[in-house]
Every structure is written in structure tokens, then in C-alpha cells.
Short mmCIF file of C-alpha atoms in Angstrom, two decimals:
data_model
loop_
_atom_site.label_atom_id
_atom_site.label_comp_id
_atom_site.label_asym_id
_atom_site.label_seq_id
_atom_site.Cartn_x
_atom_site.Cartn_y
_atom_site.Cartn_z
CA MET A 1 0.00 0.00 0.00
CA SER A 2 2.73 2.47 0.93
CA SER A 3 5.18 1.38 -1.78
CA GLY A 4 3.45 3.39 -4.51
CA ARG A 5 3.43 0.40 -6.87
CA LEU A 6 -0.36 0.12 -6.88
CA PRO A 7 -1.92 2.48 -9.47
CA ARG A 8 -4.07 5.18 -7.92
CA GLU A 9 -7.18 3.96 -9.70
CA GLN A 10 -6.70 0.55 -8.08
CA MET A 11 -6.08 1.75 -4.52
CA TYR A 12 -9.53 0.52 -3.56
CA ILE A 13 -8.36 -3.03 -4.34
CA GLY A 14 -5.43 -2.63 -1.99
CA HIS A 15 -7.69 -1.40 0.80
CA PHE A 16 -10.15 -4.25 0.18
CA ASN A 17 -7.42 -6.89 0.29
CA ARG A 18 -5.82 -5.39 3.37
CA GLY A 19 -9.22 -5.18 5.03
CA THR A 20 -9.74 -8.85 4.23
CA GLY A 21 -6.40 -9.62 5.86
CA TYR A 22 -7.33 -7.66 8.97
CA ARG A 23 -10.72 -9.38 9.09
CA ARG A 24 -9.13 -12.82 8.98
CA ALA A 25 -6.65 -11.78 11.67
CA GLY A 26 -9.50 -10.63 13.92
CA ASP A 27 -8.65 -6.91 13.80
CA THR A 28 -12.19 -5.73 13.18
CA ALA A 29 -11.57 -1.99 13.68
CA LYS A 30 -8.85 -1.85 11.01
CA ALA A 31 -10.91 -4.04 8.70
CA ILE A 32 -13.90 -1.69 8.97
CA ASN A 33 -11.66 1.31 8.30
CA ASP A 34 -10.28 -0.28 5.14
CA PHE A 35 -13.68 -1.37 3.81
CA THR A 36 -15.01 2.13 4.50
CA ARG A 37 -12.10 3.56 2.53
CA VAL A 38 -12.93 1.22 -0.35
CA LEU A 39 -16.44 2.63 -0.51
CA GLU A 40 -15.12 6.19 -0.41
CA LEU A 41 -12.85 5.44 -3.39
CA LYS A 42 -15.31 3.25 -5.31
CA PRO A 43 -18.91 3.43 -4.06
CA ASP A 44 -20.11 0.84 -6.58
CA PHE A 45 -17.78 -1.90 -5.27
CA VAL A 46 -20.64 -3.80 -3.67
CA ARG A 47 -18.53 -6.55 -2.12
CA ALA A 48 -17.17 -3.97 0.33
CA TYR A 49 -20.67 -3.46 1.75
CA GLU A 50 -21.01 -7.20 2.31
CA ALA A 51 -17.51 -7.49 3.79
CA ARG A 52 -18.01 -4.55 6.15
CA GLY A 53 -21.41 -5.89 7.15
CA MET A 54 -19.94 -9.23 8.15
CA VAL A 55 -17.23 -7.52 10.19
CA HIS A 56 -19.90 -5.49 11.98
CA ALA A 57 -21.65 -8.79 12.71
CA ASP A 58 -18.41 -10.24 14.07
CA SER A 59 -18.11 -7.15 16.28
CA GLY A 60 -21.56 -7.61 17.76
CA ASN A 61 -23.25 -4.77 15.83
CA PRO A 62 -26.18 -6.47 14.07
CA GLU A 63 -27.92 -3.19 13.16
CA LYS A 64 -24.85 -1.86 11.31
CA ALA A 65 -24.33 -5.30 9.81
CA MET A 66 -27.87 -5.39 8.44
CA ALA A 67 -27.63 -1.84 7.08
CA ASP A 68 -24.56 -2.80 5.02
CA LEU A 69 -25.97 -6.15 3.94
CA ASP A 70 -29.27 -4.54 2.92
CA GLU A 71 -27.24 -2.15 0.76
CA ALA A 72 -25.29 -5.04 -0.76
CA VAL A 73 -28.52 -6.85 -1.67
CA LYS A 74 -30.06 -3.63 -3.01
CA ARG A 75 -27.09 -2.91 -5.26
CA GLY A 76 -26.11 -6.47 -6.17
CA GLY A 77 -29.21 -8.56 -5.58
CA ASP A 78 -28.38 -10.81 -8.52
CA GLN A 79 -25.51 -12.37 -6.53
CA TRP A 80 -26.53 -15.20 -4.23
CA GLN A 81 -23.64 -14.57 -1.84
CA PHE A 82 -25.16 -11.32 -0.58
CA HIS A 83 -28.48 -12.97 0.24
CA TYR A 84 -26.61 -15.83 1.93
CA SER A 85 -24.52 -13.49 4.09
CA ARG A 86 -27.62 -11.62 5.19
CA ALA A 87 -29.27 -14.93 6.06
CA VAL A 88 -26.30 -15.84 8.28
CA VAL A 89 -26.67 -12.59 10.23
CA ARG A 90 -30.46 -12.91 10.43
CA ARG A 91 -30.18 -16.43 11.81
CA ALA A 92 -27.68 -15.28 14.45
CA ASP A 93 -30.10 -12.48 15.41
CA GLY A 94 -32.97 -14.95 15.82
CA ASP A 95 -34.81 -13.97 12.62
CA ARG A 96 -35.18 -17.47 11.18
CA ASP A 97 -38.05 -16.58 8.85
CA GLY A 98 -36.06 -13.72 7.35
CA ALA A 99 -33.03 -15.98 7.02
CA LEU A 100 -35.08 -18.63 5.20
CA ARG A 101 -36.41 -16.00 2.77
CA ASP A 102 -32.87 -14.91 1.96
CA LEU A 103 -31.72 -18.49 1.51
CA GLU A 104 -34.60 -19.18 -0.88
CA ALA A 105 -33.56 -16.12 -2.88
CA ALA A 106 -29.95 -17.33 -2.93
CA MET A 107 -31.02 -20.79 -4.10
CA ASP A 108 -33.17 -19.28 -6.85
CA LEU A 109 -30.13 -17.37 -8.11
CA ASP A 110 -27.79 -20.38 -8.08
CA ARG A 111 -29.17 -23.89 -7.69
CA GLU A 112 -25.66 -25.36 -7.63
CA ALA A 113 -24.40 -23.33 -4.67
CA ALA A 114 -24.11 -25.65 -1.66
CA PHE A 115 -24.02 -23.27 1.31
CA PRO A 116 -27.60 -21.90 1.03
CA PRO A 117 -29.34 -25.31 1.22
CA LEU A 118 -26.97 -26.45 3.97
CA MET A 119 -27.69 -23.33 6.02
CA ARG A 120 -31.39 -23.83 5.33
CA ALA A 121 -31.03 -27.36 6.70
CA LEU A 122 -29.50 -26.05 9.93
CA ILE A 123 -32.39 -23.63 10.38
CA LEU A 124 -34.94 -26.38 9.70
CA ALA A 125 -33.20 -28.45 12.38
CA ASP A 126 -33.38 -25.45 14.73
CA GLN A 127 -37.13 -25.58 14.17
CA GLY A 128 -37.32 -29.33 14.78
CA SER A 129 -37.84 -30.34 11.12
CA PHE A 130 -35.09 -32.95 11.18
CA GLU A 131 -36.29 -35.10 8.29
CA SER A 132 -36.53 -32.10 5.95
CA ALA A 133 -33.09 -30.95 7.11
CA ARG A 134 -31.53 -34.33 6.32
CA SER A 135 -33.15 -34.35 2.89
CA GLU A 136 -31.59 -30.96 2.07
CA ILE A 137 -28.16 -32.15 3.18
CA ASN A 138 -28.33 -35.48 1.37
CA ARG A 139 -29.17 -33.69 -1.87
CA VAL A 140 -25.98 -31.64 -1.52
CA LEU A 141 -23.95 -34.76 -0.71
CA SER A 142 -25.37 -36.54 -3.77
CA ARG A 143 -23.92 -33.76 -5.95
CA GLY A 144 -20.50 -34.18 -4.36
CA SER A 145 -20.14 -30.47 -3.62
CA GLU A 146 -18.87 -28.89 -0.38
CA THR A 147 -18.67 -32.36 1.11
CA ALA A 148 -17.00 -31.30 4.38
CA ALA A 149 -19.69 -28.71 5.05
CA ALA A 150 -22.42 -31.22 4.19
CA HIS A 151 -21.04 -33.85 6.57
CA TYR A 152 -20.79 -31.21 9.29
CA ALA A 153 -24.39 -30.10 8.68
CA ARG A 154 -25.65 -33.68 8.84
CA ALA A 155 -23.67 -34.21 12.05
CA SER A 156 -25.28 -31.08 13.53
CA VAL A 157 -28.75 -32.40 12.75
CA ALA A 158 -27.93 -35.81 14.25
CA PHE A 159 -26.56 -34.17 17.40
CA ALA A 160 -29.68 -32.06 17.76
CA GLU A 161 -31.73 -35.26 17.53
CA GLY A 162 -29.62 -36.94 20.22
CA ARG A 163 -27.98 -39.40 17.79
CA VAL A 164 -24.48 -38.83 19.12
CA GLU A 165 -22.74 -41.76 17.41
CA ALA A 166 -24.09 -40.76 14.00
CA ALA A 167 -23.08 -37.16 14.67
CA GLU A 168 -19.54 -38.17 15.56
CA LYS A 169 -19.16 -40.29 12.43
CA ASP A 170 -20.13 -37.38 10.18
CA VAL A 171 -18.15 -34.71 12.06
CA ASP A 172 -15.03 -36.90 11.95
CA ARG A 173 -15.52 -37.25 8.20
CA ALA A 174 -15.82 -33.46 7.90
CA LEU A 175 -12.56 -33.00 9.80
CA ASP A 176 -10.82 -35.64 7.66
CA LEU A 177 -11.77 -33.57 4.61
CA ARG A 178 -10.91 -30.20 6.16
CA GLY A 179 -8.74 -30.01 9.24
CA ASP A 180 -9.23 -26.27 9.88
CA PHE A 181 -13.04 -26.42 9.99
CA ALA A 182 -14.04 -24.30 13.00
CA ALA A 183 -17.64 -25.46 13.23
CA ALA A 184 -16.68 -29.12 13.00
CA HIS A 185 -14.15 -28.74 15.83
CA MET A 186 -16.80 -27.00 17.92
CA LEU A 187 -19.30 -29.81 17.31
CA LYS A 188 -16.70 -32.45 18.11
CA GLY A 189 -16.15 -30.61 21.40
CA ARG A 190 -19.88 -30.74 22.15
CA ILE A 191 -19.86 -34.49 21.51
CA LEU A 192 -16.88 -34.94 23.84
CA GLU A 193 -18.70 -32.86 26.46
CA GLU A 194 -21.71 -35.11 26.11
CA ARG A 195 -19.46 -38.07 26.87
CA GLY A 196 -17.92 -36.36 29.88
CA VAL A 197 -14.43 -35.76 28.41
CA ALA A 198 -14.12 -32.11 29.36
CA SER A 199 -10.38 -31.58 28.80
CA ALA A 200 -10.46 -32.91 25.23
CA ALA A 201 -13.64 -30.93 24.56
CA ARG A 202 -11.92 -27.75 25.70
CA GLN A 203 -9.09 -28.28 23.24
CA ARG A 204 -11.64 -28.64 20.46
CA PHE A 205 -13.28 -25.35 21.43
CA GLU A 206 -9.88 -23.65 21.44
CA LYS A 207 -9.18 -25.10 18.00
CA ALA A 208 -12.49 -23.73 16.75
CA LEU A 209 -11.45 -20.24 17.87
CA ALA A 210 -8.09 -20.60 16.10
CA ASP A 211 -9.61 -21.63 12.75
CA PRO A 212 -10.89 -19.28 10.00
CA THR A 213 -14.00 -17.29 10.85
CA ASP A 214 -15.42 -17.31 7.33
CA SER A 215 -15.81 -21.07 6.89
CA PHE A 216 -19.32 -22.56 6.83
CA ASP A 217 -21.20 -21.78 10.07
CA GLY A 218 -17.92 -20.41 11.46
CA ARG A 219 -19.38 -17.37 13.21
CA ALA A 220 -21.99 -19.32 15.12
CA ALA A 221 -19.38 -21.93 16.00
CA ARG A 222 -17.00 -19.37 17.43
CA ARG A 223 -19.71 -17.79 19.56
CA LEU A 224 -20.68 -21.17 20.95
CA ALA A 225 -17.05 -22.20 21.51
CA LYS A 226 -16.45 -19.02 23.52
CA ALA A 227 -19.57 -19.72 25.59
CA ARG A 228 -18.54 -23.30 26.31
CA LEU A 229 -15.04 -22.22 27.33
CA ALA A 230 -16.50 -19.57 29.63
CA ILE A 231 -18.65 -22.20 31.32
CA GLY A 232 -15.60 -24.41 31.74
CA ASP A 233 -13.64 -21.53 33.27
CA ARG A 234 -16.39 -21.19 35.89
CA GLY A 235 -16.08 -24.88 36.68
CA ASP A 236 -19.72 -25.39 35.74
CA SER A 237 -19.60 -27.73 32.75
CA GLY A 238 -22.38 -29.86 34.19
CA LYS A 239 -20.75 -33.10 33.09
CA PRO A 240 -17.88 -34.41 35.24
CA GLU A 241 -15.31 -36.43 33.38
CA ASN A 242 -15.63 -40.20 33.55
CA SER A 243 -12.36 -41.25 35.16
CA ALA A 244 -12.56 -44.76 33.73
CA ARG A 245 -12.65 -43.40 30.18
CA LYS A 246 -10.59 -40.27 30.69
CA LYS A 247 -7.21 -41.95 30.25
CA SER A 248 -8.13 -43.93 27.13
CA VAL A 249 -10.32 -41.38 25.34
CA ALA A 250 -8.88 -38.03 26.35
CA LYS A 251 -5.27 -39.09 25.75
CA ALA A 252 -6.00 -40.10 22.17
CA ASP A 253 -8.14 -37.06 21.49
CA VAL A 254 -5.68 -34.56 22.94
CA ALA A 255 -2.95 -35.99 20.74
CA GLU A 256 -5.25 -35.69 17.74
CA VAL A 257 -5.98 -32.01 18.25
CA LYS A 258 -2.53 -30.81 19.29
CA LEU A 259 -2.47 -27.13 18.34
CA GLU A 260 0.02 -26.00 15.78
CA LYS A 261 2.34 -23.11 16.48
CA PRO A 262 0.88 -19.84 15.20
CA ARG A 263 1.91 -19.12 11.65
CA PRO A 264 2.25 -15.73 9.95
CA LEU A 265 -0.95 -14.64 8.31
CA ASP A 266 -1.02 -15.49 4.62
CA CYS A 267 -2.00 -12.31 2.85
CA LYS A 268 -2.02 -13.62 -0.71
CA VAL A 269 -5.39 -12.37 -1.87
CA PHE A 270 -7.18 -12.53 -5.21
CA LEU A 271 -7.69 -9.13 -6.89
CA PRO A 272 -11.12 -9.25 -8.52
CA ALA A 273 -10.47 -6.27 -10.77
CA THR A 274 -7.22 -7.64 -12.23
CA GLY A 275 -7.72 -11.38 -11.99
CA SER A 276 -4.36 -11.73 -10.27
CA VAL A 277 -3.01 -12.63 -6.82
CA VAL A 278 -0.73 -10.31 -4.86
CA THR A 279 1.28 -10.73 -1.67
CA ALA A 280 1.60 -7.96 0.90
CA LYS A 281 2.55 -7.68 4.52
CA CYS A 282 -0.60 -7.59 6.58
CA SER A 283 0.78 -4.78 8.71
CA GLU A 284 1.23 -2.43 5.78
#
């Protein structure tokens, strides 16, 4: 950004990419500043409204998030991603009906996109429509698209139904396909909690917080992981560990989820206006 190599007419791209880097690093204030600068330089770059809206949602500002996402849909309503992002925020805010309307709009725009029907399935499960939820997920799995997300979604439905073994089978498959899947680590932690293995569950929740925020159901997973860790910190998990199983189960699970050392943030980001990928220090 400060090198002067980026042409002035493309400075908005630099701010967008840097904002994306800040967002992935969890620096919401700097991300919002950069996305705001994008819109000052290029008001018709609609993706910046969506991006800023999701950062506002991450920051706990649903009203600002919805204002930006409404603008994104208004200006770029022919793109399913904007409807999907608004559905994610509406679901988190408890507006399931509004979320379902947005997901239907997203599915009408792109019948091949996997995330809208999978998110719809999670909301149907929230409402107790488990059979309909499974049907949505199995249709996505039959197409072979976003398989990790589909296995996670099916595991979530099974867990909500109390079918813990089925849930674990699917969530393990999701993690085999994608090791940095925040929501899958969170769900695995819930399963371990259910079995009374609190220490291994805690490591799963910590892994969920360390994984990318923008993966499928990542925001909801991170909120829940924080809540479960807070309960554990108060010593009020509600499920004491089974000492007979603790040595055999927890030892294996802790080894499986050993946290990697923090790595520098990868700031190689696709430039939509140029069709190229650039590398820049995230602190620039």
C-alpha cells in the first residue's frame, strides 16, 4: 500500500485486500476502516458493503451489519452470496423466517451453490424439522459439492436429535476432509462434552477459535465455543469427566488435536479487478 506500486485507480483493491487480511486476523476496527475507505474510493464496489457488514456482525453490531448487507442486496441482488450473508446474520439475530427467505432467494439465483441449502437445513433443524433438514443435506452430498460442510451439517442435525454416534461419524468425516473447519471442531467438542471428556472438549473449542471465521457456520461456531469455554472456566460444565474413560479417550483425542504453532498470516489475496493474486505484509 505504501510502496506506490499500486496504481491510484486501483487503490480501492489494496484497501479491500488489506481489510480482508485484517478481518481474517480478527482486527475488526482496522478491517472496517479499510472497507469504508474502499467505498469512499469506489462506491459501486458492492462486495465492500457485504464485507463490512460481516465484520460489523463479528463485532456484535447487528444493526450496522444489516444496514450494510441490505445495501449489498439492493445494489447487487443478482448475486446469491449477498443474500446468503444476510441470512447468516439474520439467523444469528434470531430472525429465522427472514433468514429462510434470503436463503430461498440465494437458491433461486444459483441452484448449484451448496451453502444456502446447507444453512437452510441447519435452520430447519433449529425448528425441529429434522427429516426435511436431512433431505436438504443429502441432496448436496449426492452432488459431491462442499462435502466437508455437508457432513458437518448432517452431524449437527444428528446431534440435535440426540444421535451422538451418528453425529460423531459425520463430524469426523468433515474434519478428515478439512482439518481447519471451526464449526466441526466445535461440534466435536460438544460431543466430547456429552461423553464427559471435558479436557479434550476444551481443546476442540480452542481449535475452533483458532480456525478461519469465514468457513461454513464459522461465526456461530466461534460464539458457541467461547460460551462453552467460559462455562468451563467457571467450573460449571455440568458433566464431570468419567475417570474410567478419561485416560483412554482423552489421551488419544488430545494428541489428535494438538495445536500448531501460530503461523504468519497469509496475505495472498485474489484481486477481482485484475484477476491476479498479490502478496503484501498484513501490517502495511
